[in-house]
Amino acid sequence: MTAEDIRPAADPDDISSNPSGNATLREVAEARLSRRSVIRGGTVVAAAGFIGAVAGTGTAMAAPGNPGKPGKPGKGKKLLGFQAVPAGTDDKIVVPPGYTAQVLIPWGTPLSSRGPKWRKDASNSAADQAKQIGMHHDGMAFFPLGAGPLGSRQGLLVLNHEYVDQALLFPDGDAQMTKAKVDKALAAHGVSVVKIVQDKGRWKQVDSRYNRRITGTTPMTFSGPVGPRHPALKAENAPMGTLNNCSNGQTPWGTYLACEENWNSYFGTTDSSWKPTPQQARYGVSANSSYRWHEADPRFDVAVNPNELNRFGWVVEIDPFDPKSTPVKRTALGRIKHEGATVTESRGRIVVYTGDDQDGEYIYKFVGSAPWRLLRALRKSPLDHGTLYVAKFNDDGTGRWLPLKHGTGPLTKAGGWADQADVLLRTREAADAVGATKLDRPEWVAVHPRTKDVYLTLTNGSGWNNKVNPRKPNPYGHIVRWRERGGDNTALTFEWDIFLLAGDPAYDPQVKLSPEDVFGSPDGLGFDRDGRLWIQTDVSNSTQNRPDRGHDNIGNNQMLAADPATGEVRRFLVGPRGCEVTGFAMTPDQRTMFVNIQHPGEDTAFWGAAPTPQNPNAVSSWPDHDPAGRPRSATVVIRKKDGGVIGT
Ligand code: FEO
Ligand code: CA
Ligand code: CA
């Protein structure tokens, strides 16, 4: 999401709060292209890109000797086998011929067949909401229940509920803020765990002891250098809640990672004498909160309860198989506006990539200190033992991971850093100090299943630091990729390239996408086991569909598939009006794909009227299309009619 999607007047993601002088990737890319590139037939071609990519053009070609083999779609078959769907502006889901899309667990669905029923006038109470699926589905993972084919027919679906649209959440909107409304909003946030089963190609939620909601008031604990008794975490109330859970991760030991993104936006104050500390300002904390919970709940008043802020900005580990377990905020992974936490494994150790989604922020990775199985055998969490790094992209196509480790480089006592907990509580400032490279809003990360190359969506950026990255401004975003040295994701150096520039060649001739497959603002990203790269888009609601912003050919937000070896991109799904497409999971057999449709019907400039309590369906009525109802975020289940592998 962008906060612009909540309140059209301001998008904090688009406004940098990074005052450091660190070089942007735009500066790096420009310098690199000018040094290393040759012009052929008017096309800028990287002379020696690590994957032989046509840097900055949107096309990527496999180079001789590229160790990265393309995916295995079957002998002689192309990786992408489906028929592309056209861009569209209809209020529905569109998938390729031969595919079906089924709506599952929309906002308000009771967790149990005996639970409180969804009320389409939004009159469910906070207590009801705490027993129902939350609002605004986002990152998601599927945990098979059972081995072999059984594990593709039943499992736990775990998904984030990133934020709430208060115009749709309450029958009378949010002109007046009350404690009851804050409580309902908190109950609509967090994570859902639901058991789902498949019967003859249809999936349904079933009653289960695993079904669970984690909300903005669920008890939480802390682990790692910022432990539960750290003074910065001390407040009147016990630690509770997770908020703005955007993307996610999944560990090899079977837990789920929910990430806290725009947590600052929940805090504010009416105390006109309050001023943010430099640390708070670096995270964008201000007196103004678009949610205005602070008006009714002192927990969110920064003048009254400043340490509550320190409890957010973390990666939260949840064990979906233990419904009584307390979620753990794993502080060794840093405190930023975490988009996601993509976990991969190298030489037995875990590596977790996590982007900080704001204009001019950084990409981080955490590398485990020892093989995760060994740490688990010693009853230690692999997420508590390791080093956090931040990326520096050099202008020669190489890069380096810089440690955020107390006592290393500038992060010393003499430099004003008390200890490792201090470094982590102020992760952004630590990354500034070591000289990380600014990026255009780092979103999701995906690791190729065989080459282990790492792909990162940079959704869009202002071009705020004067140089092109690789274009200025960057309204459409791009995808950067890198290969860690020796294909070892724990390595501290890498070679990078630009996989593609998003956008529309009708407006930007640098874009090499075919007119049939144009898209903007790549955000969600994931590989399937065959190596198809799935791309989900989040063009902001102020820009979607608008010709005056170069988005009329792009249509509603969507999902596409790319072949990383050839650079071919093909549109796979178009979402309903005003939504973003986000969240990606598949069954092990790849014959079911789960995708989330978030915030259908949100205030979208192109459609004129914004949803109001009187007319919640002003932009969209998806998925119920009930004139007396309201749009609802939901999971969509994609299957092939012939039961085949998705994407073939
Ligand atoms: Fe929650 Fe950066 O998207
Ligand atoms: Ca996102
Ligand atoms: Ca986004």
CSV table of C-alpha atoms in Angstrom, one decimal, residues 71-264:
chain,number,residue,atom,x,y,z
A,71,GLY,CA,13.0,-22.6,-15.8
A,72,LYS,CA,11.9,-26.1,-16.7
A,73,PRO,CA,8.5,-25.8,-18.2
A,74,GLY,CA,8.8,-29.2,-19.8
A,75,LYS,CA,10.8,-30.4,-22.8
A,76,GLY,CA,10.7,-27.9,-25.6
A,77,LYS,CA,8.1,-25.7,-24.0
A,78,LYS,CA,8.3,-22.0,-23.1
A,79,LEU,CA,8.3,-21.0,-19.5
A,80,LEU,CA,5.2,-18.8,-20.0
A,81,GLY,CA,2.4,-20.8,-21.6
A,82,PHE,CA,-0.7,-18.9,-20.9
A,83,GLN,CA,-2.5,-16.4,-23.1
A,84,ALA,CA,-1.9,-12.8,-22.0
A,85,VAL,CA,-4.9,-10.9,-20.7
A,86,PRO,CA,-5.5,-7.3,-21.9
A,87,ALA,CA,-5.2,-4.3,-19.6
A,88,GLY,CA,-8.7,-3.4,-18.2
A,89,THR,CA,-10.8,-1.1,-16.1
A,90,ASP,CA,-13.7,-3.4,-15.3
A,91,ASP,CA,-14.7,-4.1,-11.7
A,92,LYS,CA,-13.8,-7.8,-11.8
A,93,ILE,CA,-10.9,-10.3,-11.8
A,94,VAL,CA,-9.7,-11.3,-15.2
A,95,VAL,CA,-7.5,-14.3,-15.7
A,96,PRO,CA,-6.3,-16.1,-18.9
A,97,PRO,CA,-8.6,-18.4,-20.9
A,98,GLY,CA,-8.5,-21.8,-19.3
A,99,TYR,CA,-8.1,-20.4,-15.8
A,100,THR,CA,-10.6,-19.9,-12.9
A,101,ALA,CA,-10.5,-17.3,-10.1
A,102,GLN,CA,-12.4,-18.1,-6.9
A,103,VAL,CA,-12.9,-15.6,-4.1
A,104,LEU,CA,-11.9,-17.0,-0.6
A,105,ILE,CA,-12.0,-15.5,2.9
A,106,PRO,CA,-13.0,-11.9,2.2
A,107,TRP,CA,-12.7,-9.4,5.0
A,108,GLY,CA,-15.3,-10.2,7.8
A,109,THR,CA,-15.5,-13.9,7.2
A,110,PRO,CA,-15.9,-15.6,10.6
A,111,LEU,CA,-13.0,-17.8,11.6
A,112,SER,CA,-15.4,-20.5,12.8
A,113,SER,CA,-18.7,-21.7,11.5
A,114,ARG,CA,-20.1,-20.6,14.9
A,115,GLY,CA,-18.4,-17.2,14.8
A,116,PRO,CA,-20.0,-13.8,14.3
A,117,LYS,CA,-21.4,-13.4,10.8
A,118,TRP,CA,-20.3,-10.6,8.5
A,119,ARG,CA,-22.6,-7.6,8.5
A,120,LYS,CA,-22.5,-5.8,5.2
A,121,ASP,CA,-23.3,-2.5,6.8
A,122,ALA,CA,-20.0,-2.7,8.8
A,123,SER,CA,-21.8,-2.8,12.1
A,124,ASN,CA,-19.8,-5.7,13.4
A,125,SER,CA,-18.2,-4.8,16.8
A,126,ALA,CA,-14.5,-4.9,17.7
A,127,ALA,CA,-15.2,-8.2,19.5
A,128,ASP,CA,-16.8,-9.6,16.3
A,129,GLN,CA,-13.9,-8.4,14.1
A,130,ALA,CA,-11.4,-10.1,16.4
A,131,LYS,CA,-13.1,-13.4,15.4
A,132,GLN,CA,-13.3,-12.6,11.7
A,133,ILE,CA,-10.8,-12.3,8.8
A,134,GLY,CA,-9.2,-8.8,9.0
A,135,MET,CA,-9.2,-6.0,6.4
A,136,HIS,CA,-6.8,-5.4,3.6
A,137,HIS,CA,-5.1,-8.7,2.8
A,138,ASP,CA,-1.4,-8.5,1.9
A,139,GLY,CA,1.6,-10.9,2.2
A,140,MET,CA,0.6,-14.5,2.5
A,141,ALA,CA,2.1,-18.0,2.8
A,142,PHE,CA,0.7,-21.5,2.4
A,143,PHE,CA,1.8,-24.2,4.9
A,144,PRO,CA,0.9,-27.7,3.7
A,145,LEU,CA,-0.8,-30.0,6.2
A,146,GLY,CA,0.4,-33.5,5.2
A,147,ALA,CA,3.1,-34.8,2.9
A,148,GLY,CA,2.9,-35.5,-0.8
A,149,PRO,CA,-0.3,-34.8,-2.7
A,150,LEU,CA,-2.2,-34.3,0.5
A,151,GLY,CA,-0.2,-31.2,1.2
A,152,SER,CA,-1.5,-29.6,-1.9
A,153,ARG,CA,-5.1,-30.3,-0.9
A,154,GLN,CA,-5.1,-29.0,2.6
A,155,GLY,CA,-3.0,-26.5,4.5
A,156,LEU,CA,-2.9,-23.4,6.6
A,157,LEU,CA,-3.2,-20.1,4.8
A,158,VAL,CA,-1.5,-17.4,6.8
A,159,LEU,CA,-2.0,-13.8,5.6
A,160,ASN,CA,-1.4,-10.2,6.7
A,161,HIS,CA,-4.0,-7.5,7.0
A,162,GLU,CA,-1.9,-4.4,6.3
A,163,TYR,CA,-4.2,-1.5,7.2
A,164,VAL,CA,-7.8,-0.4,7.3
A,165,ASP,CA,-9.9,2.0,5.3
A,166,GLN,CA,-11.9,3.7,8.0
A,167,ALA,CA,-14.5,5.1,5.6
A,168,LEU,CA,-15.5,1.4,4.9
A,169,LEU,CA,-14.7,-0.1,8.4
A,170,PHE,CA,-17.3,1.9,10.4
A,171,PRO,CA,-21.0,2.4,9.5
A,172,ASP,CA,-20.6,6.2,10.0
A,173,GLY,CA,-17.0,6.6,8.8
A,174,ASP,CA,-14.3,8.2,10.9
A,175,ALA,CA,-15.3,11.8,11.2
A,176,GLN,CA,-15.7,11.1,14.9
A,177,MET,CA,-13.0,8.9,16.5
A,178,THR,CA,-13.9,6.8,19.5
A,179,LYS,CA,-12.2,4.1,21.6
A,180,ALA,CA,-14.7,1.6,20.2
A,181,LYS,CA,-13.6,2.5,16.7
A,182,VAL,CA,-9.9,2.3,17.6
A,183,ASP,CA,-10.6,-1.2,19.0
A,184,LYS,CA,-12.3,-2.4,15.9
A,185,ALA,CA,-9.5,-1.0,13.7
A,186,LEU,CA,-6.9,-2.8,15.8
A,187,ALA,CA,-8.9,-6.0,15.5
A,188,ALA,CA,-9.0,-5.6,11.7
A,189,HIS,CA,-5.2,-5.4,11.6
A,190,GLY,CA,-2.6,-8.1,12.0
A,191,VAL,CA,-2.6,-11.7,10.7
A,192,SER,CA,-5.1,-14.5,10.0
A,193,VAL,CA,-4.3,-18.2,10.2
A,194,VAL,CA,-7.0,-20.4,8.6
A,195,LYS,CA,-7.2,-24.0,7.6
A,196,ILE,CA,-8.3,-24.5,4.0
A,197,VAL,CA,-9.0,-27.6,2.1
A,198,GLN,CA,-9.6,-28.4,-1.6
A,199,ASP,CA,-12.4,-30.5,-2.9
A,200,LYS,CA,-12.7,-31.1,-6.7
A,201,GLY,CA,-10.7,-27.9,-7.5
A,202,ARG,CA,-12.7,-25.6,-5.1
A,203,TRP,CA,-11.0,-24.4,-1.9
A,204,LYS,CA,-12.9,-23.6,1.3
A,205,GLN,CA,-12.1,-22.6,4.8
A,206,VAL,CA,-12.9,-25.2,7.5
A,207,ASP,CA,-13.1,-25.1,11.3
A,208,SER,CA,-9.8,-25.9,12.9
A,209,ARG,CA,-7.9,-25.5,16.1
A,210,TYR,CA,-5.3,-23.7,14.1
A,211,ASN,CA,-7.7,-20.9,13.0
A,212,ARG,CA,-6.5,-17.8,14.8
A,213,ARG,CA,-6.3,-14.0,14.6
A,214,ILE,CA,-3.4,-12.0,15.6
A,215,THR,CA,-4.3,-8.3,15.9
A,216,GLY,CA,-3.1,-4.9,17.1
A,217,THR,CA,-3.7,-6.1,20.7
A,218,THR,CA,-2.3,-9.6,20.7
A,219,PRO,CA,0.4,-10.1,23.4
A,220,MET,CA,3.9,-9.9,21.9
A,221,THR,CA,7.4,-10.6,23.1
A,222,PHE,CA,10.8,-9.4,21.9
A,223,SER,CA,14.0,-11.3,21.2
A,224,GLY,CA,17.5,-10.5,20.1
A,225,PRO,CA,19.6,-7.5,21.1
A,226,VAL,CA,16.5,-5.4,21.9
A,227,GLY,CA,15.2,-7.9,24.5
A,228,PRO,CA,11.8,-7.7,26.3
A,229,ARG,CA,13.4,-5.8,29.3
A,230,HIS,CA,15.1,-3.2,27.2
A,231,PRO,CA,14.3,0.3,28.7
A,232,ALA,CA,13.3,1.6,25.3
A,233,LEU,CA,10.4,-0.8,25.3
A,234,LYS,CA,9.1,0.1,28.7
A,235,ALA,CA,5.6,1.5,28.7
A,236,GLU,CA,2.4,1.5,30.8
A,237,ASN,CA,0.9,-1.3,28.8
A,238,ALA,CA,2.5,-4.7,28.2
A,239,PRO,CA,3.9,-5.1,24.6
A,240,MET,CA,1.1,-6.0,22.3
A,241,GLY,CA,0.0,-5.9,18.7
A,242,THR,CA,1.5,-5.9,15.3
A,243,LEU,CA,0.5,-3.2,12.7
A,244,ASN,CA,0.8,-2.5,9.0
A,245,ASN,CA,1.9,-6.0,8.2
A,246,CYS,CA,2.8,-5.7,4.6
A,247,SER,CA,4.8,-8.5,3.0
A,248,ASN,CA,6.0,-11.6,4.7
A,249,GLY,CA,8.4,-14.5,4.9
A,250,GLN,CA,8.5,-18.2,5.6
A,251,THR,CA,11.2,-19.9,7.5
A,252,PRO,CA,12.6,-23.4,6.7
A,253,TRP,CA,11.5,-24.5,10.2
A,254,GLY,CA,7.9,-23.8,9.4
A,255,THR,CA,7.1,-20.4,10.9
A,256,TYR,CA,5.7,-17.2,9.3
A,257,LEU,CA,7.2,-13.8,9.3
A,258,ALA,CA,4.9,-10.8,9.3
A,259,CYS,CA,6.6,-7.4,8.6
A,260,GLU,CA,5.7,-4.0,10.1
A,261,GLU,CA,5.8,-1.4,7.4
A,262,ASN,CA,4.2,2.1,7.8
A,263,TRP,CA,3.9,1.8,11.6
A,264,ASN,CA,4.7,5.5,12.1
